[in-house]
Short mmCIF file of C-alpha atoms in Angstrom, two decimals:
data_model
loop_
_atom_site.label_atom_id
_atom_site.label_comp_id
_atom_site.label_asym_id
_atom_site.label_seq_id
_atom_site.Cartn_x
_atom_site.Cartn_y
_atom_site.Cartn_z
CA MET A 1 16.33 38.18 -79.06
CA ALA A 2 19.19 37.86 -76.54
CA LYS A 3 17.60 40.45 -74.25
CA ARG A 4 14.28 38.61 -74.42
CA ILE A 5 15.92 35.33 -73.46
CA LEU A 6 17.68 36.99 -70.52
CA SER A 7 14.39 38.49 -69.33
CA ILE A 8 12.66 35.13 -69.46
CA MET A 9 15.52 33.54 -67.52
CA ALA A 10 15.34 36.27 -64.88
CA ILE A 11 11.59 35.72 -64.46
CA LEU A 12 12.08 31.96 -64.15
CA SER A 13 14.79 32.50 -61.54
CA LEU A 14 12.47 34.74 -59.55
CA VAL A 15 9.68 32.15 -59.68
CA VAL A 16 12.03 29.39 -58.49
CA SER A 17 13.25 31.64 -55.69
CA LEU A 18 9.71 32.41 -54.55
CA ASN A 19 8.69 28.75 -54.63
CA THR A 20 11.77 27.78 -52.62
CA SER A 21 11.02 30.43 -50.00
CA SER A 22 7.39 29.34 -49.77
CA THR A 23 8.40 25.71 -49.32
CA PHE A 24 10.89 26.63 -46.61
CA ALA A 25 8.28 28.69 -44.79
CA ALA A 26 5.76 25.86 -44.96
CA ASP A 27 8.28 23.35 -43.65
CA ASN A 28 9.03 25.57 -40.67
CA SER A 29 5.47 26.73 -39.97
CA GLY A 30 5.02 24.07 -37.32
CA ASP A 31 8.15 25.14 -35.45
CA ASN A 32 7.19 28.80 -35.71
CA ALA A 33 3.69 28.08 -34.43
CA SER A 34 5.14 26.16 -31.49
CA ASP A 35 7.50 29.03 -30.68
CA ASN A 36 4.68 31.54 -30.93
CA VAL A 37 2.47 29.48 -28.64
CA ALA A 38 5.26 29.38 -26.07
CA GLN A 39 5.65 33.14 -26.25
CA VAL A 40 1.93 33.82 -25.91
CA MET A 41 1.34 31.38 -23.07
CA ASN A 42 4.34 32.74 -21.17
CA VAL A 43 4.04 29.77 -18.86
CA GLU A 44 5.59 29.76 -15.44
CA GLY A 45 8.07 26.97 -14.74
CA LYS A 46 6.80 23.60 -13.64
CA ASN A 47 8.24 24.21 -10.20
CA GLU A 48 6.36 27.46 -9.67
CA VAL A 49 3.37 27.35 -7.35
CA SER A 50 0.20 29.39 -7.90
CA GLN A 51 -1.99 30.82 -5.17
CA GLN A 52 -4.82 28.63 -6.48
CA PHE A 53 -2.69 25.56 -5.77
CA VAL A 54 -1.71 26.77 -2.28
CA ASP A 55 -5.35 27.46 -1.37
CA TYR A 56 -6.56 24.12 -2.68
CA ILE A 57 -3.86 22.06 -0.98
CA GLY A 58 -4.55 23.94 2.24
CA LYS A 59 -8.16 22.76 2.15
CA VAL A 60 -7.07 19.21 1.34
CA PHE A 61 -4.78 18.84 4.35
CA LYS A 62 -7.02 20.70 6.79
CA ASP A 63 -10.12 18.60 6.08
CA LEU A 64 -9.03 15.07 5.18
CA ASP A 65 -12.60 13.78 5.23
CA GLY A 66 -13.39 15.79 2.12
CA VAL A 67 -10.41 14.78 -0.03
CA LYS A 68 -9.86 11.97 -2.51
CA VAL A 69 -6.74 11.36 -4.61
CA VAL A 70 -6.73 8.93 -7.52
CA ASP A 71 -4.04 7.80 -9.96
CA PRO A 72 -4.45 7.62 -13.77
CA ASN A 73 -6.01 4.14 -13.42
CA GLY A 74 -8.69 5.41 -11.05
CA VAL A 75 -7.14 3.76 -7.99
CA ASN A 76 -7.70 5.59 -4.70
CA VAL A 77 -4.26 6.59 -3.37
CA THR A 78 -5.43 9.20 -0.87
CA LYS A 79 -3.79 7.64 2.19
CA ASP A 80 -0.41 7.21 0.49
CA PHE A 81 -0.54 10.75 -0.90
CA ILE A 82 -1.31 12.30 2.49
CA GLU A 83 1.36 10.28 4.29
CA SER A 84 4.01 11.06 1.67
CA ASN A 85 3.32 14.79 1.52
CA LYS A 86 2.09 15.91 4.94
CA SER A 87 5.63 16.86 6.02
CA HIS A 88 5.96 19.03 2.89
CA PHE A 89 2.65 20.71 3.68
CA TYR A 90 3.53 21.55 7.29
CA SER A 91 6.92 22.89 6.20
CA GLY A 92 5.33 24.98 3.45
CA ASP A 93 7.13 23.11 0.66
CA TYR A 94 4.33 23.25 -1.91
CA LYS A 95 6.75 22.72 -4.80
CA GLU A 96 7.42 19.15 -3.69
CA ILE A 97 3.70 18.45 -3.41
CA LYS A 98 3.10 19.85 -6.88
CA GLN A 99 5.95 17.80 -8.33
CA ALA A 100 4.55 14.63 -6.76
CA ILE A 101 1.18 15.28 -8.40
CA LEU A 102 2.83 15.90 -11.76
CA ASP A 103 5.15 12.89 -11.63
CA LYS A 104 2.36 10.45 -10.75
CA LYS A 105 -0.34 12.24 -12.78
CA LEU A 106 -2.70 12.32 -9.81
CA SER A 107 -6.14 13.90 -9.64
CA LEU A 108 -7.36 15.59 -6.46
CA THR A 109 -10.98 16.11 -5.45
CA TYR A 110 -12.31 18.03 -2.52
CA VAL A 111 -15.81 18.56 -1.13
CA GLU A 112 -16.32 21.74 0.84
CA GLN A 113 -18.56 21.39 3.87
CA ILE A 114 -21.90 23.23 3.62
CA GLN A 115 -23.44 24.42 6.87
CA ASP A 116 -26.68 22.66 7.67
CA THR A 117 -29.67 25.00 7.24
CA LEU A 118 -31.96 23.12 9.63
CA GLY A 119 -30.34 24.57 12.71
CA THR A 120 -28.91 21.29 13.99
CA GLY A 121 -25.40 22.66 14.17
CA GLU A 122 -24.13 19.80 12.04
CA SER A 123 -22.37 20.04 8.70
CA SER A 124 -23.49 18.24 5.60
CA LYS A 125 -21.93 17.55 2.22
CA SER A 126 -25.19 18.33 0.46
CA ALA A 127 -27.83 21.00 0.73
CA THR A 128 -31.24 19.61 1.63
CA LEU A 129 -34.08 20.29 -0.81
CA ALA A 130 -37.80 19.61 -0.47
CA SER A 131 -37.73 16.71 -2.95
CA GLY A 132 -34.23 15.49 -2.31
CA GLU A 133 -30.75 16.94 -2.30
CA SER A 134 -28.26 18.69 -4.53
CA VAL A 135 -24.56 17.86 -4.44
CA THR A 136 -21.48 19.67 -5.71
CA LYS A 137 -17.93 18.41 -5.90
CA LYS A 138 -14.76 20.17 -7.08
CA PHE A 139 -12.06 18.30 -9.01
CA TYR A 140 -8.59 19.84 -9.14
CA HIS A 141 -6.34 18.90 -12.05
CA MET A 142 -2.81 19.83 -13.00
CA ALA A 143 -1.29 18.50 -16.21
CA SER A 144 1.14 19.19 -19.03
CA ASP A 145 0.15 19.48 -22.67
CA SER A 146 0.71 16.59 -25.07
CA LYS A 147 4.16 17.92 -26.06
CA GLY A 148 5.28 18.48 -22.49
CA HIS A 149 5.85 22.21 -22.98
CA PHE A 150 3.27 23.72 -20.64
CA THR A 151 1.91 22.82 -17.22
CA LYS A 152 -1.46 24.27 -16.22
CA GLU A 153 -4.11 23.78 -13.54
CA TRP A 154 -7.87 23.94 -13.53
CA VAL A 155 -10.92 23.01 -11.46
CA VAL A 156 -14.00 21.20 -12.76
CA THR A 157 -17.09 21.53 -10.58
CA LEU A 158 -19.73 18.83 -10.96
CA SER A 159 -23.26 19.46 -9.71
CA GLY A 160 -26.17 17.05 -9.59
CA SER A 161 -29.28 16.20 -7.61
CA PHE A 162 -31.21 13.17 -6.46
CA SER A 163 -34.51 12.29 -4.81
CA TYR A 164 -35.26 9.59 -2.26
CA GLY A 165 -38.03 8.16 -0.11
CA ASN A 166 -38.49 7.88 3.62
CA ASP A 167 -36.23 4.84 3.69
CA PHE A 168 -33.40 6.90 2.08
CA ARG A 169 -33.48 4.75 -1.05
CA ILE A 170 -32.74 6.81 -4.17
CA THR A 171 -35.64 7.13 -6.61
CA SER A 172 -34.17 9.44 -9.29
CA VAL A 173 -30.95 11.21 -10.26
CA ASN A 174 -30.28 14.32 -12.40
CA GLY A 175 -27.00 15.64 -13.78
CA PRO A 176 -24.17 16.06 -13.47
CA TYR A 177 -23.57 19.54 -14.88
CA ALA A 178 -19.99 20.68 -15.33
CA ASP A 179 -18.42 24.08 -14.78
CA LEU A 180 -14.80 24.85 -15.69
CA SER A 181 -12.62 27.29 -13.78
CA ALA A 182 -9.27 27.93 -15.46
CA ASN A 183 -6.98 30.89 -16.03
CA PHE A 184 -4.25 29.94 -18.46
CA GLY A 185 -3.27 33.51 -19.22
CA TRP A 186 -4.10 36.44 -21.47
CA GLY A 187 -5.30 35.57 -24.97
CA ILE A 188 -5.90 31.91 -24.11
CA SER A 189 -9.36 30.37 -24.03
CA THR A 190 -10.01 27.05 -22.31
CA SER A 191 -12.75 24.50 -22.82
CA LEU A 192 -13.87 20.95 -22.17
CA SER A 193 -14.40 18.94 -25.36
CA ASN A 194 -15.72 15.45 -26.12
CA ILE A 195 -17.81 15.63 -22.96
CA ASN A 196 -19.72 12.57 -21.80
CA THR A 197 -21.70 12.61 -18.56
CA GLY A 198 -23.56 9.85 -16.79
CA ASN A 199 -25.36 8.95 -13.60
CA SER A 200 -26.82 5.94 -11.86
CA TYR A 201 -28.29 4.96 -8.52
CA SER A 202 -28.55 1.88 -6.38
CA GLY A 203 -30.06 1.67 -2.93
CA THR A 204 -29.01 4.78 -1.02
CA ARG A 205 -26.19 5.71 -3.38
CA ALA A 206 -26.31 8.17 -6.29
CA SER A 207 -23.36 8.17 -8.69
CA PHE A 208 -22.20 10.91 -11.07
CA ASN A 209 -19.42 10.91 -13.67
CA ILE A 210 -17.94 12.89 -16.53
CA SER A 211 -15.24 12.24 -19.13
CA TYR A 212 -13.72 15.01 -21.23
CA ASN A 213 -10.70 16.38 -23.04
CA MET A 214 -9.07 19.51 -21.68
CA THR A 215 -8.07 21.90 -24.45
CA ALA A 216 -6.85 25.45 -24.80
CA THR A 217 -6.84 27.75 -27.82
CA VAL A 218 -3.96 30.20 -28.01
CA GLY A 219 -4.42 33.37 -30.04
CA ILE A 220 -1.25 34.02 -32.06
CA PRO A 221 -0.82 37.65 -33.25
CA VAL A 222 -0.67 37.88 -37.03
CA TRP A 223 -1.04 41.54 -37.94
CA GLY A 224 -2.64 44.39 -36.06
CA PRO A 225 -5.75 43.14 -34.24
CA TYR A 226 -5.81 39.86 -36.19
CA THR A 227 -4.86 36.52 -34.67
CA TYR A 228 -5.16 32.85 -35.50
CA GLY A 229 -5.89 30.12 -32.99
CA VAL A 230 -3.62 27.20 -32.16
CA ASN A 231 -5.12 24.31 -30.19
CA VAL A 232 -3.19 22.83 -27.28
CA ASP A 233 -4.25 19.43 -25.89
CA PHE A 234 -3.89 18.59 -22.19
CA GLY A 235 -5.30 15.08 -22.40
CA SER A 236 -8.44 13.21 -21.38
CA PHE A 237 -9.84 12.97 -17.85
CA VAL A 238 -12.56 11.17 -15.92
CA ASP A 239 -14.14 12.64 -12.77
CA SER A 240 -16.73 10.80 -10.68
CA PHE A 241 -18.21 10.71 -7.22
CA ASP A 242 -20.91 9.06 -5.11
CA ALA A 243 -23.47 10.87 -2.96
CA TYR A 244 -25.86 9.75 -0.25
CA PRO A 245 -28.84 11.30 1.55
CA SER A 246 -27.53 13.64 4.24
CA GLY A 247 -29.17 11.51 6.91
CA MET A 248 -26.98 8.62 5.76
CA GLN A 249 -23.65 10.48 5.91
CA ASN A 250 -22.65 9.27 9.35
CA ILE A 251 -23.45 5.69 8.36
CA VAL A 252 -21.44 5.86 5.12
CA GLN A 253 -18.41 7.54 6.64
#
């Protein structure tokens, strides 16, 4: 009888030990997941500058007509941004420019000039179509995740089209359609979620907009080829722009 009692006590002790270990593991699963995400993302420091950033900023400062900078409230701060950072650009101090964007949570947009196909020798911000025009605009974003651990950059390209009559008044608008360009690293997938797009037109102006959440899914190694995904949130964003018939560009600008 004594041996039986000792055996039962040993089994109970083992069960208690296992339960305690399981509870401890569960309590620390969040911390472990966070550590694993950091290891997988292998993020460069906030002060590091990517070639994508250098190329984009180069376009911004070399063609000021195509750039627009807005703050988190949607206020146009392009002039202040250019004045405050042009000395950094000409001295090659891209880290200071990047830090300014991060500190003020600014969004940069840039429209690349498209050579006119009609042989006029002029440049246009839209390609002329038989029934109207198509427009494309690139929005550069750089932001940290919700926990402030990682800083990443991406470009959202919005494309739309519109038609108009001989008086340049808009008659219809289509789009926008969004395309994401992002490279957060190996084993990390990126996506736009909670997407809402809209358009409108008035007179000679066509307007396009999109709102979305920027998210990344990090694949954490579990065993062998198996992984589980951890979602990382980079916040919500709104991108928008206006477009006009190419014949109106000189008037608008």
